[in-house]
XYZ file of C-alpha atoms in Angstrom:
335
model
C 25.594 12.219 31.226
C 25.173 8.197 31.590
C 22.818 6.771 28.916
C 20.374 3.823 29.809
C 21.411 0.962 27.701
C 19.555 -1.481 25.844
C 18.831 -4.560 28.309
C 18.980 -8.434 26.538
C 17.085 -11.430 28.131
C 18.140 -15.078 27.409
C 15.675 -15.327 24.899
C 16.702 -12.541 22.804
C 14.158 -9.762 23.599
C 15.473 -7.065 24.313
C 14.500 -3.915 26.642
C 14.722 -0.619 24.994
C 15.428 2.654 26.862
C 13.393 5.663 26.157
C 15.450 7.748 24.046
C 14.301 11.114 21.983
C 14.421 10.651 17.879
C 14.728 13.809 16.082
C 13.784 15.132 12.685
C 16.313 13.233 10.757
C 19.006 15.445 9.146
C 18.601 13.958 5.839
C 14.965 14.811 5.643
C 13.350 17.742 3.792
C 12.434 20.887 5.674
C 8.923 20.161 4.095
C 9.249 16.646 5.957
C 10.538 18.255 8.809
C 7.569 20.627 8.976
C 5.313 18.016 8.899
C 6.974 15.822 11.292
C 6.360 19.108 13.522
C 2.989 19.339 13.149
C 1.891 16.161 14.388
C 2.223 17.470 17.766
C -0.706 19.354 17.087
C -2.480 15.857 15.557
C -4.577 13.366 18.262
C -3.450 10.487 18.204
C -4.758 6.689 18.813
C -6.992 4.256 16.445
C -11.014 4.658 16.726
C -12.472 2.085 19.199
C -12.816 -0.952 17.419
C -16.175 -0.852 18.564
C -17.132 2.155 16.549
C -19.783 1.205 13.644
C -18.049 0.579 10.314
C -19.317 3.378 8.552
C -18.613 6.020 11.370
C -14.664 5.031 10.963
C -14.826 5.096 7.076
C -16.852 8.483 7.159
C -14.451 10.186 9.488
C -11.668 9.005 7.279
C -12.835 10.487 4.209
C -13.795 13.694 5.650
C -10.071 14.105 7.222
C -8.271 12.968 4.665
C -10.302 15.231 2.138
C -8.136 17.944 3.002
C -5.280 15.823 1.307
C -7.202 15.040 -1.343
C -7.821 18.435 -2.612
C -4.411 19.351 -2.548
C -2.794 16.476 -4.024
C -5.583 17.404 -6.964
C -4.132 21.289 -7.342
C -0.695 19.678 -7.616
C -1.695 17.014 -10.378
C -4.765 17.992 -12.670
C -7.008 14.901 -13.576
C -10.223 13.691 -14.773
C -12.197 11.234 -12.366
C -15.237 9.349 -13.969
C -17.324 6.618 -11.928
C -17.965 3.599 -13.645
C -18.314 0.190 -13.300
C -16.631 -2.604 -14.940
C -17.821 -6.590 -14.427
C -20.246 -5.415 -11.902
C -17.390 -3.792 -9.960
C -17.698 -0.100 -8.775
C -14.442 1.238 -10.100
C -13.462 5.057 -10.447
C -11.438 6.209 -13.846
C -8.603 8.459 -13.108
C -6.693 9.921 -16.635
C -4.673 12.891 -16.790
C -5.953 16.569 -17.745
C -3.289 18.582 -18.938
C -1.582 16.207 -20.834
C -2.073 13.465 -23.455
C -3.024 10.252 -21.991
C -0.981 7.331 -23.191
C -2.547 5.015 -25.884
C -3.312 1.439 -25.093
C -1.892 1.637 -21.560
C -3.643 1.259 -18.167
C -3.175 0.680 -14.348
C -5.413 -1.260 -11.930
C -5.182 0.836 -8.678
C -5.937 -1.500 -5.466
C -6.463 1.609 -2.639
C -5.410 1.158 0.952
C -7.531 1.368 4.126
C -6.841 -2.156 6.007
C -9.205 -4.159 4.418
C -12.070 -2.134 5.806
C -12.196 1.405 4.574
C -10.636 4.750 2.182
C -12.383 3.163 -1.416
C -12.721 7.155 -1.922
C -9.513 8.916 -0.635
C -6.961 5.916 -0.646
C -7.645 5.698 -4.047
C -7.469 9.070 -5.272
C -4.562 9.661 -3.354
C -2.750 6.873 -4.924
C -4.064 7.193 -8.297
C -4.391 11.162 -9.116
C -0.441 11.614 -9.544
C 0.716 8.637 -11.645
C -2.450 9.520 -14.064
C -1.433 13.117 -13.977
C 2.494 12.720 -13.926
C 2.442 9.778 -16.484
C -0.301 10.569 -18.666
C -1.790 6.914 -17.639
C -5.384 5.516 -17.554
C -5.976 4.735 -14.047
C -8.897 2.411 -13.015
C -8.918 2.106 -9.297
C -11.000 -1.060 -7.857
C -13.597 -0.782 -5.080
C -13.640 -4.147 -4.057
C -15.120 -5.936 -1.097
C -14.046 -5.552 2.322
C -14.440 -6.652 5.937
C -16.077 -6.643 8.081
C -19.015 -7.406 5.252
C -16.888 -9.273 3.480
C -13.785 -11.954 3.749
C -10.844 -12.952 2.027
C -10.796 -13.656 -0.968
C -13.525 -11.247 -1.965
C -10.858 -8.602 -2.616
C -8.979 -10.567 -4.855
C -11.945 -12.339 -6.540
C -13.558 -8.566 -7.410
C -10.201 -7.382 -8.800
C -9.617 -11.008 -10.822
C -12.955 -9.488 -12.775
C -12.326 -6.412 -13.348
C -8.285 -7.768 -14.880
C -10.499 -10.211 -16.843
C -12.650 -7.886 -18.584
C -9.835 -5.032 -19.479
C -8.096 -8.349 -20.753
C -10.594 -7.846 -23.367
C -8.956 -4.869 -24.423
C -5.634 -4.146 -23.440
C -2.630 -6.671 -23.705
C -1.370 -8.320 -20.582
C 2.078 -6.366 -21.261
C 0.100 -3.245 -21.612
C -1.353 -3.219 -18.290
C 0.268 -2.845 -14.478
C -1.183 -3.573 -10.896
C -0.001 -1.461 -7.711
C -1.512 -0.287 -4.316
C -0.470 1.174 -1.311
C -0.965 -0.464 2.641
C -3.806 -2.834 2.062
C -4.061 -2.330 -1.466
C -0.122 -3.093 -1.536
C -0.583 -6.592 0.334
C -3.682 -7.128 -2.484
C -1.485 -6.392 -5.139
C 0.907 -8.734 -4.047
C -1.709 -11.793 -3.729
C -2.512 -10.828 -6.965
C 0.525 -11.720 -8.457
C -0.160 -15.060 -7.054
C -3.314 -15.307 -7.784
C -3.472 -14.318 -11.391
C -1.376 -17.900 -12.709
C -3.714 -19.489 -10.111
C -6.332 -18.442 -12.354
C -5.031 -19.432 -15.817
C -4.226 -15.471 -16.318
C -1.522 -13.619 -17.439
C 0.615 -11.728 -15.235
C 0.837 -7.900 -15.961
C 4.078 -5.874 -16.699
C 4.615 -5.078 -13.101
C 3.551 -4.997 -9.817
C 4.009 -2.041 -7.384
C 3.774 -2.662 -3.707
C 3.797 0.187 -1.798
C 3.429 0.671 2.207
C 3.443 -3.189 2.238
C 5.358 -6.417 1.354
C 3.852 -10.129 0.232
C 4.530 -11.122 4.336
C 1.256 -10.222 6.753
C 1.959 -7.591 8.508
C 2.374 -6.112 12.261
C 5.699 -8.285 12.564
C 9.626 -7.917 12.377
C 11.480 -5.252 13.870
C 9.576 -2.100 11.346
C 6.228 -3.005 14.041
C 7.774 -3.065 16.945
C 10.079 0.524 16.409
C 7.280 2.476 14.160
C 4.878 1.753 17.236
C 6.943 3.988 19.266
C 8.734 6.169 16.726
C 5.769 7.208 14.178
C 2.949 6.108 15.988
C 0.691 5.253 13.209
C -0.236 2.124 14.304
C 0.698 0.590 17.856
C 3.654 -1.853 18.642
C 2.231 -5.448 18.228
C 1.304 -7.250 21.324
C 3.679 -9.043 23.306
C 3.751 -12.802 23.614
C 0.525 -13.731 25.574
C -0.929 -10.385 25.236
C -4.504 -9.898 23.206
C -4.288 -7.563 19.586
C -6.876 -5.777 17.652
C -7.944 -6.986 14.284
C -7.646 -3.873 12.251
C -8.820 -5.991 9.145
C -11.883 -6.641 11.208
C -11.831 -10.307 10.590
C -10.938 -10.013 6.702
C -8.244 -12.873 7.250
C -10.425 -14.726 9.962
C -9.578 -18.330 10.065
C -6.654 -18.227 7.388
C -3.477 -19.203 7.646
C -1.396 -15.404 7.078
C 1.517 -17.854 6.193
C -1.027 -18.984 2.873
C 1.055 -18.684 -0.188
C -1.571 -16.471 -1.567
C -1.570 -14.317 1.659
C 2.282 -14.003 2.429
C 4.162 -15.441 -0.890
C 7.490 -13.708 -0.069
C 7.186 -17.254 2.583
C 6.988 -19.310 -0.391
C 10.416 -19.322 -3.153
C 8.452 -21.180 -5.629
C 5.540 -19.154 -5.389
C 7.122 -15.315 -5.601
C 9.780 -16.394 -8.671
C 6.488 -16.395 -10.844
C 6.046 -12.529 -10.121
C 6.681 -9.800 -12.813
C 8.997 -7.290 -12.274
C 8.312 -5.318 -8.785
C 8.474 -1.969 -7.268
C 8.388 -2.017 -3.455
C 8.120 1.736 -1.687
C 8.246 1.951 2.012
C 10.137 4.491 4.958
C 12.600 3.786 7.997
C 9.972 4.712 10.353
C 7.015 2.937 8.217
C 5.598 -0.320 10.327
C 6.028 -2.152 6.173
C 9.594 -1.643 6.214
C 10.059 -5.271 7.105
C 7.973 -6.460 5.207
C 8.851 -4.717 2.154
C 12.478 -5.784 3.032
C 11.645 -9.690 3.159
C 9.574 -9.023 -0.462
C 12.699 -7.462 -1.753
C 14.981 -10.266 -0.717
C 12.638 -13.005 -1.583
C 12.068 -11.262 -5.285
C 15.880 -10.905 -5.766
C 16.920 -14.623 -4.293
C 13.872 -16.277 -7.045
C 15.908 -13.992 -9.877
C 13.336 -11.518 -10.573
C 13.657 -8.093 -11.008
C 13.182 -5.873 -7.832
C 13.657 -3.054 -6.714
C 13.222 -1.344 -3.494
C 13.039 2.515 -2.109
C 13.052 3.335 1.471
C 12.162 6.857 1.791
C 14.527 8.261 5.212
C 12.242 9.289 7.724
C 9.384 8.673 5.882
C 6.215 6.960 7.307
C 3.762 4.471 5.834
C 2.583 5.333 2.554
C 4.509 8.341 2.687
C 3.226 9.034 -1.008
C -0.290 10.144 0.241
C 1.593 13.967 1.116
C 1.625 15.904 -1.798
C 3.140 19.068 0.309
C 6.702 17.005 0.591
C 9.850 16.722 -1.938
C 10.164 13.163 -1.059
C 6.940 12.060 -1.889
C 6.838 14.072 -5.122
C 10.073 11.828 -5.824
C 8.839 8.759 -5.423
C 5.454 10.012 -7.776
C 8.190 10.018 -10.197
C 9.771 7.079 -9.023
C 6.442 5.027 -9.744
C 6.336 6.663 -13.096
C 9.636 5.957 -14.453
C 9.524 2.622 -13.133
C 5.911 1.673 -15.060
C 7.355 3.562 -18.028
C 10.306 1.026 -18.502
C 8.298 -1.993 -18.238
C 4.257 -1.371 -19.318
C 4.729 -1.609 -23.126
């Protein structure tokens, strides 16, 4: 059989052949499953001219599902609160000790504009459960009623007032998607603010570059299918943010610091999750380098296979590993 081969223009682009992708080999058979199922699974983004609250509704209700199971696999307490005027949910474990004078500031996912409810508890319920931490998870302000910096202004207050309690070397930052990109501007825009930085950061389904570019967009559009290939050069694109970063430059230092050396050296120590076939994997990649070349400490898992924020699917080995991962990693640096 003759195999269509990759095509290269002058400028560099190059034409890809279709070509079939299997389950990879080094995947779990719970990943595998999975992977299978998604044939059953519409695809495509809502219109962009659905109404706001119809797209975050439908989100919570299917990933409720998710919710409830990642809940039977780690046992926790969830409080609402507020803290500085900020909504904020608190997440601790229930069938183990929490850990004294500790806490995490969770910064949920959604693209700017939606998941406050199951982004959160997804990415909160098994590092509270798993690690015995205190988990307070930020709903902060987002598009399209709000712009950049609102985010990062709402979680500045919150950080302020636990300040008042817990020691800067106490206390962690980490998000997934969105609230991965947040938690990297927040390591930015803490010293900005005259504030400490905390023990560590962990960005996860995300890097400190905007994203929708590199190579990870263009082959997760067509291998995972989460999110579509960007546009081509003169072609329109969506604004999944829905105008969060309207009329700011993405290369700001404060939007996409893995651009700026002198800028990312000043982060703390940094965990950085993403997949092969996650859109982030570029980003997170750039992050990593960036982080390593200003001499601090990185490190970087890329789950084989694995999608963006792989960690939301409690029903698969690897994400259960990198649960773990998170954990140990917090546990050698919040003190």
């Amino acid at each position: 059989m003759t195999l269509a081969k990759p095509a290269f223009a002058e400028d560099g682009t190059v034409s890809v052949p279709a070509f079939k992708l299997p389950p990879s080999s080094f995947s779990s058979p719970e990943a595998q499953a999975a992977q299978a199922r998604r044939a059953l699974v519409p695809g495509g983004a809502p219109p962009i001219d659905m109404p706001i609250e119809a797209i975050r509704q439908g989100l919570e209700q299917m990933l409720a599902p998710q919710v409830e199971a990642m809940r039977k696999v780690y046992p926790v307490n969830i409080t609402e609160d507020e803290i500085a005027g900020i909504p904020v949910r608190v997440i601790t474990p229930a069938a183990r000790t929490e850990l004294p004078g500790k806490i995490l500031l969770n910064l949920h996912g959604g693209a700017f504009t939606m998941c406050a409810d199951a982004c959160a508890l997804l990415e909160s319920v098994p590092i509270a459960a798993l690690g015995g931490y205190r988990i307070v998870t930020v709903d902060y302000r987002m598009a399209p009623e709000a712009q950049h910096p609102a985010a990062l202004e709402d979680i500045e207050a919150v950080y302020r007032k636990l300040l008042e309690t817990y020691a800067p070397q106490s206390m962690a930052i980490y998000g997934c998607s969105a609230g991965g990109a947040l938690t990297a501007q927040m390591a930015v825009w803490l010293p900005m603010r005259g504030l400490p930085q905390p023990a560590a950061v962990g960005i996860f389904g995300a890097g400190g570059v905007r994203f929708m570019h590199g190579d990870s967009a263009y082959i997760a559009g067509y291998v995972d299918g989460s999110f579509p290939p960007p546009p081509l050069p003169g072609e329109s694109a969506s604004d999944m943010t829905r105008g969060y970063f309207h009329g700011f430059d993405m290369d700001d230092p404060v939007i996409s610091p893995a651009l700026h050396p002198e800028v990312i050296a000043k982060f703390p120590p940094t965990l950085l999750i993403t997949g092969t076939r996650a859109m982030d994997m570029t980003p997170a990649i750039i992050t990593n380098s960036a982080l390593l070349k200003a001499g601090v400490s990185s490190t970087l898992i890329v789950g084989e296979a694995m999608g963006h924020c792989f960690i939301y699917a409690p029903e698969i080995p690897e994400s259960l590993d990198a649960h773990q991962a998170i954990v140990d990693f917090f546990g050698k640096h919040v003190k």
